[in-house]
Amino acid sequence: MRRVLLALSLLGALAHAVAAAEPIRLSVDLREAPQHVFHARETIPVTPGPLALRYAKWLPGEHAPNGPVVDLAGLRIRAGKQLLAWERDPVDTWLLRVVVPAGVSRLEISLDYLAPSGGEGFSGAPPASARVAVLAWNTVLLYPDGARAPELAIEPALELPAGWEAATALRIAEKRGHRIQYAPVSLETLVDSPVATGAHYRAIPLAAPSGAPEHVLHLLADGEAALAAKPETLAAYARLVPEAYALFGAHHYGRYDFLLTLSDHVAHFGLEHHESSDNRLPERSFLEEPLVLAGSSLLPHEFVHSWNAKYRRPSGLATRDFSTPMVGDLLWVYEGLTSYLGDVLTARSGLVTPEQARDTLALQAAGLAHTKGREWRPLVDTARDAQHAYAARWEGSSWRRGVDFYDEGVMLWLEVDALIRTKTRGAKTLDDFCKAFFGPPDGGPEVRPYTRAELVAALNAVAANDWEAFFRKRVDELRPGAPLEGIEAAGWKLVYSEEPNALVDAYSSQPDAGTDLRFSLGAFLSAESRIADVVPGSPLDDAGVGVGAELVAVNARAFSPEVLADALAAAKKDGAKIELLVKNADFFTTHTVAYRGGERHAHLARDEAKPDLLSQILAPRTWTPKPEEQKKNTEQGGAQ
Ligand SMILES: [Zn+2]
């Protein structure tokens, strides 16, 4: 569908473009980032006549028309001293039209990006606190519409607040005080290269196999203390790079920078790029154990994306101009396989124990088992609808479905992994597919789009099977109930018990975490004790409690997660009643819940009738865990 450019020929073409045509000069001033205003000035070479200027609309990795044009403010377009009138396109509102006067060869543009201080989302969500700021260049940039992103040259510069440092995959051309001039890059590389900045900074080089390029973990935090990661945490992150190389067998970047912003005041997410990833976690995520665990799979996930997303990309998502709508049909590969491989690498690196890895799988499986929307909506429809699904309210998510291509992708690719192992009698694994599809030869950033047919052919080359029929059943058709085939094929079963799930505990330690009762009463409570979702057909649904209401009291005592847990335990033990006082808008109602099952947490239990493929999948490839880890694994029934 699109021309495949080798990295070297791309660099050559770009160097030529820079030499032949004057680049856009973009200078961003972050000195007022703590006040949530990013200032930008641009010089754009132009020719006289009508000109359409674009603000990036469809953002790679966000799978949606998310470009935050609503926060573009203070726009001034000048030709010399003359202020030009501009007009927004009435339909494509990310497009601004001006007429360049005769004799004018450059426009000077000044604009502000009003960085939000609250709310959720991705690059349009809170990017700054008083001590850190992450710059996504697309938020401060207008460029001639119709330009192909790999071919338009831009020369970026950045002014930082006094005492701040910056980390990015961009190469520095010159640094003077707090002003950094970066080497010219294509528009595509610029948008692919965010800058994480902050007052507290630590760079940690990560060892890589010999011959591999440099990998650096950059921590930027609201406080100096947050940078003091424990040696064992850093040791596990250091194992991530060799484990990824053992999986893929090659790299597709010139250098890799993990940008990690640690702040309770920025939006928390990860966004993938070819040569870096923009990771944002709560401030103490490298310090305190429950938070370390809660954030453990983020960097592995975004790192895997350098291969599965940036290098190999579904053709419907490989648009490369920020204006062509994206087609998300293959997000169960782009995100689903990345989730699976990210979780596998998290375990192989020792960022989680095998038991914690199984609790992660169990939580994902149980979440899908309690997603009633599976009865009306196939997985592929959630992928096609991704442009809305990310922004959907939590309310109604069990019946609506959400971005299920992540967790169901994990189940799906675990089954593929198990099937390859079984069909080839252990001779081949999904690792072999990863090397064939994402691996050699080594090189710099490159995009190689693929179709579903090409994916199926590549799987067939590893293990002969009717993979198209397999995906039709798993992805395209309705599948009510839990998708447990992968877990079962790997030698385990989904079970529920009162034992806490390690990941649920870790997630509940995060700021603003809610209470997950989906597998018992059938609800998710927000941190403000509002009913954020009710599973249709669950005990709470049967009792007439709906979303949006506030849980005020349990058995006449003011609600807290502990009071509710005690009531669940008493009801299980001796059949005591569970009576809830609920405030729905201005009205209070009492609901008796017919539930005696106690707390229910998801876990995996070993199925001794089958070989334990899961433990083989999760086992490290490049190091040997300490004996106590192996012992723990054996006790859980997961011996090699
Ligand atoms: Zn992802």
XYZ file of C-alpha atoms and ligand atoms in Angstrom:
641
model
C 0.000 0.000 0.000
C 2.792 2.393 0.856
C 6.323 2.606 -0.332
C 8.757 0.893 1.963
C 11.729 3.112 2.708
C 14.949 1.728 4.055
C 16.269 3.831 6.909
C 19.410 4.806 5.037
C 17.540 5.863 1.919
C 15.117 7.827 4.122
C 17.994 9.651 5.807
C 19.558 10.281 2.407
C 16.309 11.634 1.006
C 15.818 13.817 4.038
C 19.338 15.209 3.928
C 18.699 16.029 0.291
C 15.382 17.702 1.148
C 17.015 19.767 3.862
C 19.738 20.852 1.461
C 17.337 21.539 -1.400
C 14.474 23.203 0.478
C 14.475 25.474 3.481
C 13.117 23.665 6.557
C 10.332 24.918 8.796
C 11.921 26.432 11.892
C 10.004 25.692 15.105
C 11.003 27.146 18.439
C 9.117 26.121 21.582
C 9.377 27.987 24.869
C 8.540 25.815 27.895
C 9.430 28.425 30.518
C 5.727 28.830 31.353
C 4.966 25.097 31.231
C 4.439 25.101 35.031
C 1.632 27.613 34.325
C 0.315 25.210 31.655
C 1.100 27.386 28.634
C 3.529 26.196 25.927
C 4.612 29.054 23.587
C 5.728 28.373 20.005
C 7.082 30.393 17.070
C 7.437 29.069 13.565
C 8.954 30.238 10.313
C 7.414 28.482 7.328
C 8.777 28.891 3.765
C 5.826 29.618 1.443
C 4.887 30.788 -2.043
C 2.233 33.472 -2.682
C -1.401 32.359 -2.958
C -3.859 30.282 -0.894
C -2.266 28.134 1.812
C -3.876 25.529 4.083
C -2.114 25.007 7.396
C -2.734 21.793 9.278
C -2.796 21.029 12.992
C -2.126 17.270 13.335
C -5.450 15.430 13.699
C -4.889 11.643 13.579
C -2.055 10.781 15.928
C -0.012 7.580 15.603
C -0.420 5.331 18.631
C -3.603 7.109 19.732
C -5.653 5.515 16.932
C -8.062 8.490 16.967
C -8.561 12.036 15.641
C -7.201 13.316 18.955
C -5.059 16.298 17.937
C -5.998 18.821 20.691
C -6.843 21.709 18.362
C -9.274 22.970 21.012
C -6.222 24.036 23.036
C -4.583 26.009 20.233
C -4.734 29.694 21.264
C -3.222 33.105 20.517
C -2.603 32.316 16.868
C -0.930 35.105 14.884
C 0.194 34.619 11.295
C 2.432 37.355 9.902
C 4.059 38.118 6.562
C 6.767 40.541 7.598
C 4.934 43.203 9.598
C 1.550 42.381 8.067
C -0.887 40.392 10.250
C -2.751 37.939 7.991
C -6.418 37.028 8.367
C -7.039 33.275 8.640
C -10.155 31.139 8.463
C -10.876 27.655 9.818
C -12.135 25.067 7.339
C -15.868 24.601 8.053
C -15.676 20.791 7.905
C -12.114 19.752 8.744
C -11.667 22.037 11.750
C -7.986 21.082 12.188
C -7.302 23.040 8.954
C -6.672 26.811 8.843
C -6.626 28.765 5.587
C -4.672 31.926 4.755
C -3.699 33.747 1.567
C 0.032 34.466 1.254
C 0.500 37.957 -0.248
C 2.506 38.498 -3.431
C 6.252 38.723 -2.905
C 6.184 36.883 0.421
C 8.434 33.812 0.853
C 8.111 33.173 4.611
C 5.342 33.287 7.216
C 6.028 33.929 10.878
C 3.572 32.127 13.135
C 3.189 32.449 16.869
C 0.803 30.290 18.889
C 0.206 28.906 22.357
C -0.790 25.420 23.424
C -2.984 25.556 26.533
C -1.801 22.429 28.336
C -4.680 21.004 30.409
C -4.131 20.660 34.158
C -6.814 18.003 34.664
C -8.613 15.208 32.850
C -7.460 12.043 31.112
C -6.319 10.989 27.674
C -3.036 10.765 25.790
C -0.854 13.514 24.351
C -3.728 16.003 24.731
C -4.042 15.210 28.466
C -2.146 16.938 31.303
C 1.511 17.037 30.175
C 2.968 19.317 32.844
C 3.278 19.926 36.579
C 5.233 22.605 38.394
C 8.413 20.523 37.968
C 8.006 18.396 34.802
C 6.651 18.887 31.276
C 6.399 16.550 28.302
C 6.350 18.174 24.893
C 4.515 16.403 22.065
C 5.634 18.544 19.123
C 2.333 18.061 17.276
C 0.584 20.146 19.958
C 2.578 23.287 19.005
C 2.856 22.911 15.256
C 1.161 24.037 12.044
C 2.478 22.802 8.701
C 1.387 22.971 5.045
C -1.497 20.537 4.576
C -0.852 17.691 2.168
C 2.825 17.365 3.073
C 3.980 13.784 3.503
C 5.332 13.551 7.006
C 8.497 11.595 6.064
C 9.442 14.278 3.514
C 8.827 17.627 5.242
C 11.948 18.954 7.016
C 11.694 20.762 10.360
C 14.400 22.312 12.507
C 13.200 22.246 16.137
C 14.496 24.244 19.088
C 13.517 24.319 22.749
C 13.848 26.810 25.595
C 13.665 25.225 29.080
C 12.880 26.703 32.482
C 16.072 27.508 34.444
C 17.612 24.410 36.004
C 15.550 21.912 33.989
C 16.924 19.080 31.859
C 15.498 17.501 28.708
C 15.494 13.940 27.328
C 14.448 12.927 23.813
C 15.423 10.715 20.897
C 16.216 13.869 18.867
C 19.912 14.598 18.362
C 21.203 17.868 19.798
C 22.890 20.212 17.306
C 23.773 22.892 19.837
C 23.043 23.609 23.489
C 23.493 27.071 24.979
C 22.306 27.530 28.534
C 18.669 26.440 28.565
C 18.224 26.734 24.799
C 18.617 23.527 22.814
C 18.834 23.438 19.020
C 18.072 19.981 17.618
C 19.283 18.620 14.278
C 16.713 18.944 11.459
C 14.363 15.966 11.099
C 11.322 15.026 9.073
C 7.859 15.974 10.341
C 7.272 12.251 10.938
C 10.379 11.930 13.139
C 9.561 15.146 14.997
C 6.060 13.997 15.979
C 7.636 10.611 16.814
C 10.175 12.233 19.182
C 8.583 13.858 22.243
C 10.761 15.613 24.810
C 10.455 14.896 28.521
C 11.745 17.758 30.648
C 11.974 18.443 34.352
C 13.737 19.899 37.341
C 14.796 16.477 38.677
C 16.538 14.224 36.191
C 18.514 10.991 36.164
C 19.823 9.115 33.120
C 20.452 5.391 33.542
C 22.297 3.595 30.717
C 20.933 0.075 30.179
C 23.345 -2.641 29.140
C 22.537 -4.155 25.753
C 23.928 -7.190 23.923
C 27.207 -6.509 22.102
C 26.686 -4.779 18.777
C 23.349 -3.301 19.858
C 22.881 0.474 19.969
C 22.711 2.563 23.135
C 19.637 2.259 25.422
C 19.012 4.863 28.128
C 16.320 5.067 30.805
C 15.590 8.742 31.548
C 13.747 9.536 34.796
C 12.170 12.999 35.176
C 10.339 13.597 38.424
C 8.485 16.119 40.556
C 10.898 15.429 43.431
C 14.529 14.315 43.725
C 13.587 11.404 46.009
C 11.527 9.759 43.248
C 14.727 9.159 41.236
C 16.193 6.848 43.885
C 15.027 3.587 42.360
C 15.927 0.408 44.210
C 18.888 -1.506 42.714
C 16.763 -4.634 42.226
C 14.151 -2.621 40.286
C 16.838 -1.173 38.017
C 18.411 -4.617 37.632
C 15.100 -5.971 36.341
C 14.702 -3.065 33.876
C 18.300 -3.695 32.739
C 17.303 -7.256 31.793
C 14.494 -5.967 29.556
C 16.788 -5.042 26.659
C 18.607 -8.408 26.389
C 15.277 -10.242 26.774
C 13.758 -8.176 23.938
C 16.759 -8.957 21.738
C 16.403 -12.661 22.561
C 12.766 -12.429 21.439
C 13.107 -10.354 18.256
C 16.713 -10.964 17.237
C 17.193 -7.469 15.780
C 16.460 -3.778 16.342
C 14.950 -1.032 14.190
C 16.298 2.155 15.760
C 19.588 4.018 15.962
C 19.330 4.432 19.736
C 16.487 3.826 22.183
C 15.414 6.254 24.913
C 12.865 5.259 27.566
C 11.397 8.599 28.719
C 9.755 8.122 32.116
C 7.967 11.058 33.741
C 7.197 10.470 37.432
C 4.475 12.845 38.631
C 1.041 12.627 40.243
C -0.035 15.680 38.213
C 0.402 14.498 34.613
C -1.860 12.041 32.784
C -0.643 8.465 33.238
C -0.120 6.437 30.056
C 2.517 5.253 27.622
C 2.885 6.248 23.994
C 5.099 4.347 21.607
C 7.660 5.752 19.199
C 10.337 4.232 16.942
C 13.355 5.296 19.003
C 11.759 6.235 22.311
C 8.626 5.869 24.402
C 6.764 8.502 26.399
C 5.910 6.815 29.711
C 4.146 8.686 32.506
C 3.579 7.120 35.944
C 2.742 8.264 39.491
C 5.689 9.961 41.221
C 6.699 7.105 43.535
C 6.403 4.348 40.902
C 10.088 3.434 41.186
C 10.151 3.625 44.973
C 7.195 1.883 46.601
C 6.490 -1.770 46.018
C 2.803 -1.786 45.099
C 3.422 1.070 42.636
C 6.520 -0.626 41.183
C 4.367 -3.674 40.433
C 1.440 -1.624 39.082
C 3.724 0.112 36.580
C 5.935 -2.880 35.759
C 4.513 -3.779 32.342
C 4.367 -0.239 30.909
C 7.950 0.105 29.647
C 8.065 -3.460 28.254
C 4.777 -2.801 26.392
C 5.977 0.459 24.838
C 9.387 -1.072 24.015
C 7.716 -3.976 22.147
C 5.861 -1.357 20.105
C 9.145 -0.303 18.499
C 8.917 -3.644 16.638
C 5.155 -4.321 16.639
C 3.548 -0.957 15.740
C 6.309 1.343 14.561
C 8.372 -1.012 12.347
C 5.646 -3.491 11.307
C 2.323 -1.624 11.217
C -1.130 -2.633 9.965
C -1.624 -0.897 6.628
C -4.796 0.822 7.906
C -2.773 2.485 10.671
C 0.265 3.355 8.519
C -1.174 6.647 7.265
C 1.894 8.856 7.824
C 0.297 12.284 7.296
C -1.795 12.969 10.466
C -4.882 13.777 8.371
C -5.917 10.500 6.706
C -8.390 8.585 8.909
C -6.960 5.385 10.427
C -8.552 1.932 10.222
C -8.165 0.027 13.500
C -9.246 -3.468 12.344
C -5.873 -5.043 13.217
C -5.472 -3.472 16.667
C -5.780 -6.981 18.152
C -2.298 -7.433 16.637
C -0.919 -3.901 17.078
C -2.066 -3.626 20.718
C -3.137 -7.202 21.520
C 0.110 -8.929 20.536
C 2.082 -6.059 22.105
C 0.192 -6.572 25.372
C 0.967 -10.291 25.259
C 4.659 -9.865 24.397
C 4.995 -6.943 26.824
C 3.621 -9.089 29.654
C 5.870 -11.999 28.615
C 8.946 -9.719 28.633
C 7.862 -8.248 31.995
C 8.010 -11.793 33.400
C 11.175 -12.838 31.524
C 12.963 -9.695 32.804
C 12.009 -10.486 36.391
C 9.968 -7.281 36.757
C 7.253 -9.615 38.066
C 7.438 -13.097 39.567
C 5.830 -15.979 37.646
C 3.026 -15.895 40.218
C 2.411 -12.179 39.620
C 2.445 -12.816 35.857
C -0.249 -15.464 36.339
C -2.307 -13.094 38.507
C -2.084 -10.555 35.661
C -3.399 -13.126 33.181
C -6.126 -14.222 35.604
C -7.296 -10.641 36.135
C -7.433 -10.009 32.390
C -9.349 -13.264 31.769
C -11.806 -12.673 34.608
C -12.414 -9.111 33.403
C -13.360 -10.460 29.966
C -15.503 -13.181 31.568
C -17.520 -10.390 33.226
C -17.815 -8.313 30.038
C -21.407 -8.942 28.980
C -20.973 -6.908 25.795
C -19.298 -10.007 24.347
C -22.870 -11.242 23.749
C -23.629 -8.556 21.157
C -20.313 -7.314 19.833
C -17.329 -9.187 18.336
C -13.727 -8.298 19.167
C -13.027 -6.827 15.721
C -15.775 -4.256 16.274
C -14.035 -2.937 19.385
C -10.884 -2.493 17.270
C -12.689 -0.710 14.443
C -14.358 1.568 17.009
C -11.093 2.363 18.843
C -11.324 6.019 17.841
C -14.274 6.313 20.259
C -13.565 3.473 22.692
C -10.518 5.057 24.368
C -12.547 8.126 25.290
C -15.658 6.233 26.416
C -16.819 6.600 30.020
C -16.127 3.727 32.405
C -19.877 3.697 33.061
C -21.516 0.949 31.047
C -18.205 -0.619 30.029
C -19.282 -4.195 30.818
C -22.238 -3.940 28.443
C -20.648 -1.587 25.906
C -17.210 -3.287 25.849
C -14.097 -1.128 25.798
C -10.645 -1.421 24.248
C -10.870 -5.191 24.743
C -8.339 -5.824 21.979
C -5.635 -5.383 24.658
C -6.687 -8.045 27.182
C -8.438 -10.318 24.707
C -5.363 -9.961 22.499
C -3.344 -11.413 25.380
C -5.686 -14.430 25.561
C -5.646 -14.802 21.780
C -1.866 -14.681 21.351
C -1.303 -16.987 24.324
C -3.476 -19.480 22.473
C -1.501 -18.894 19.249
C 1.750 -19.453 21.187
C 0.397 -22.672 22.730
C -0.947 -23.878 19.351
C 2.404 -23.306 17.615
C 4.155 -25.266 20.372
C 1.643 -28.114 20.199
C 1.433 -28.322 16.400
C 5.226 -28.358 16.004
C 5.706 -30.717 18.998
C 7.726 -28.069 20.787
C 10.060 -27.360 17.859
C 8.688 -23.845 17.279
C 7.171 -21.093 19.443
C 5.740 -17.623 18.974
C 9.326 -16.366 19.492
C 10.133 -17.881 16.068
C 7.249 -15.949 14.509
C 8.501 -12.749 16.212
C 11.984 -13.181 14.755
C 10.564 -13.873 11.289
C 7.984 -11.063 11.267
C 9.661 -8.326 13.358
C 13.327 -9.330 13.388
C 16.409 -9.137 11.146
C 17.958 -7.299 9.515
C 19.032 -4.622 12.014
C 18.398 -1.067 10.898
C 17.172 2.393 11.734
C 13.520 3.504 11.894
C 11.477 2.134 9.020
C 7.764 1.425 8.491
C 6.805 -1.880 6.856
C 3.000 -2.053 6.610
C 1.253 -5.439 6.575
C -2.193 -6.873 5.928
C -4.101 -9.608 7.758
C -3.302 -11.991 4.872
C 0.425 -11.323 5.291
C 0.145 -11.957 9.032
C -1.627 -15.270 8.387
C 1.022 -16.276 5.814
C 3.826 -15.466 8.270
C 2.197 -17.625 10.968
C 1.747 -20.451 8.487
C 5.439 -20.343 7.690
C 6.149 -21.077 11.368
C 3.381 -23.638 11.986
C 0.944 -24.873 9.342
C -2.624 -24.192 10.427
C -5.800 -22.593 9.100
C -4.995 -19.362 10.949
C -7.506 -17.348 8.916
C -10.336 -19.621 10.121
C -8.898 -19.430 13.648
C -8.925 -15.602 13.636
C -12.380 -15.516 12.042
C -13.740 -17.500 14.995
C -11.769 -15.645 17.661
C -11.840 -12.100 16.286
C -14.709 -11.632 13.816
C -17.498 -13.740 15.351
C -19.502 -13.283 18.535
C -17.988 -15.144 21.498
C -20.161 -14.879 24.613
C -18.465 -16.083 27.786
C -14.824 -16.064 28.769
C -12.081 -16.551 26.130
C -10.132 -19.114 28.161
C -8.806 -21.389 25.389
C -5.283 -19.886 25.564
C -4.903 -20.267 29.330
C -6.240 -23.829 29.155
C -4.042 -24.775 26.186
C -1.054 -23.489 28.201
C -1.873 -25.893 31.072
C -3.768 -23.671 33.528
C -7.346 -22.849 34.619
C -9.054 -19.640 35.710
C -10.267 -19.955 39.321
C -11.675 -17.572 41.933
C -10.789 -17.482 45.621
C -10.664 -15.091 48.575
C -6.856 -14.879 48.216
C -6.003 -11.346 47.047
C -4.855 -10.953 43.455
C -1.407 -9.285 43.471
C -2.219 -6.984 40.553
C -5.558 -5.872 41.973
C -3.725 -4.923 45.177
C -1.056 -3.071 43.204
C -3.562 -1.151 41.098
C -5.548 -0.169 44.163
C -2.391 1.462 45.567
C -2.347 3.990 42.722
C -3.640 7.523 43.318
C -7.395 7.797 42.630
C -7.782 4.008 42.384
C -11.281 2.590 42.772
C -12.535 -0.719 44.181
C -12.941 -3.662 41.827
C -15.948 -5.782 42.873
C -16.793 -7.059 39.388
C -16.276 -10.722 40.300
C -18.362 -10.624 43.498
C -21.162 -8.013 43.688
C -20.641 -7.156 40.017
C -19.543 -3.526 40.177
C -16.619 -1.203 39.938
C -16.537 1.652 42.478
C -14.671 4.888 41.795
C -12.360 6.409 44.406
C -15.308 8.679 45.329
C -17.434 5.540 46.063
C -19.590 6.098 42.997
C -20.862 3.066 41.125
C -18.694 3.392 38.004
C -20.078 0.252 36.350
C -22.487 -2.588 37.045
C -22.171 -5.972 35.326
C -25.562 -6.853 33.787
C -27.094 -9.863 35.583
C -24.822 -9.465 38.622
C -26.108 -9.424 42.235
C -25.920 -5.619 42.324
C -27.792 -5.337 39.027
C -30.465 -7.729 40.327
C -30.764 -5.566 43.464
C -31.611 -2.556 41.297
C -28.416 -0.538 41.796
C -27.275 1.366 38.727
C -24.283 3.366 37.545
C -23.709 6.923 38.720
C -25.161 6.349 42.177
C -23.095 6.809 45.312
C -22.664 3.946 47.768
C -23.331 5.696 51.105
C -23.616 2.911 53.681
C -23.370 -0.873 54.103
C -25.658 -2.408 56.752
C -26.289 1.121 58.109
C -22.576 1.867 58.549
C -20.803 4.552 56.437
C -19.240 2.929 53.373
C -15.550 2.167 53.148
C -13.929 -0.677 51.188
C -13.148 -2.329 54.550
C -16.745 -2.081 55.836
C -17.975 -3.631 52.610
C -15.343 -6.402 52.766
C -16.452 -7.234 56.328
C -20.091 -7.413 55.207
C -19.202 -9.731 52.311
C -17.264 -12.005 54.671
C -20.115 -12.115 57.238
C -22.670 -12.887 54.527
C -20.554 -15.781 53.306
C -19.900 -17.136 56.793
C -23.376 -17.100 58.325
C -25.703 -15.754 55.657
C -25.873 -12.238 57.145
C -27.730 -9.726 54.992
C -26.023 -7.160 52.783
C -28.084 -3.966 52.781
C -26.815 -0.990 50.819
C -27.854 2.641 51.224
C -27.432 4.328 47.877
C -27.743 7.982 46.857
C -28.995 8.332 43.298
C -28.988 12.026 42.362
C -31.054 13.642 45.172
C -32.736 10.441 46.384
C -31.723 7.782 48.902
C -32.780 4.149 48.451
C -32.072 0.912 50.290
C -31.190 -2.275 48.394
C -30.874 -5.801 49.756
C -28.297 -7.797 47.807
C -28.794 -11.547 47.539
C -25.123 -12.557 47.520
C -23.300 -15.029 49.755
C -20.135 -15.689 47.718
C -17.725 -13.497 49.707
C -14.798 -11.742 48.089
C -13.799 -13.318 44.767
C -10.375 -12.749 43.275
C -9.071 -14.245 40.052
C -6.118 -16.630 39.931
C -4.741 -19.367 37.715
C -4.567 -22.952 38.972
C -2.452 -25.649 37.363
C -4.205 -28.282 35.231
C -1.993 -31.308 35.852
C -3.557 -33.179 32.918
C -1.750 -30.861 30.488
C 1.878 -29.805 29.980
C 2.783 -26.499 31.626
C 3.482 -24.403 28.525
C 2.835 -21.119 30.356
C 5.841 -21.526 32.657
C 8.016 -22.288 29.623
C 6.711 -19.130 27.923
C 7.397 -16.908 30.948
C 10.870 -18.305 31.720
C 13.855 -15.940 31.173
C 16.006 -16.516 28.102
C 19.128 -14.574 29.122
C 19.605 -15.017 32.885
C 18.906 -17.432 35.731
C 16.532 -16.334 38.504
C 17.626 -16.759 42.112
C 16.752 -20.127 43.691
C 14.002 -18.622 45.910
C 12.206 -17.388 42.790
C 12.333 -20.834 41.239
C 11.136 -22.334 44.514
C 8.195 -19.958 44.589
C 7.446 -20.975 41.043
C 7.597 -24.674 41.886
C 5.337 -24.243 44.904
C 2.769 -22.631 42.655
C 2.933 -25.685 40.432
C 4.734 -23.923 37.632
C 7.977 -25.947 37.584
C 9.907 -26.131 34.337
Zn 0.164 -0.049 23.177
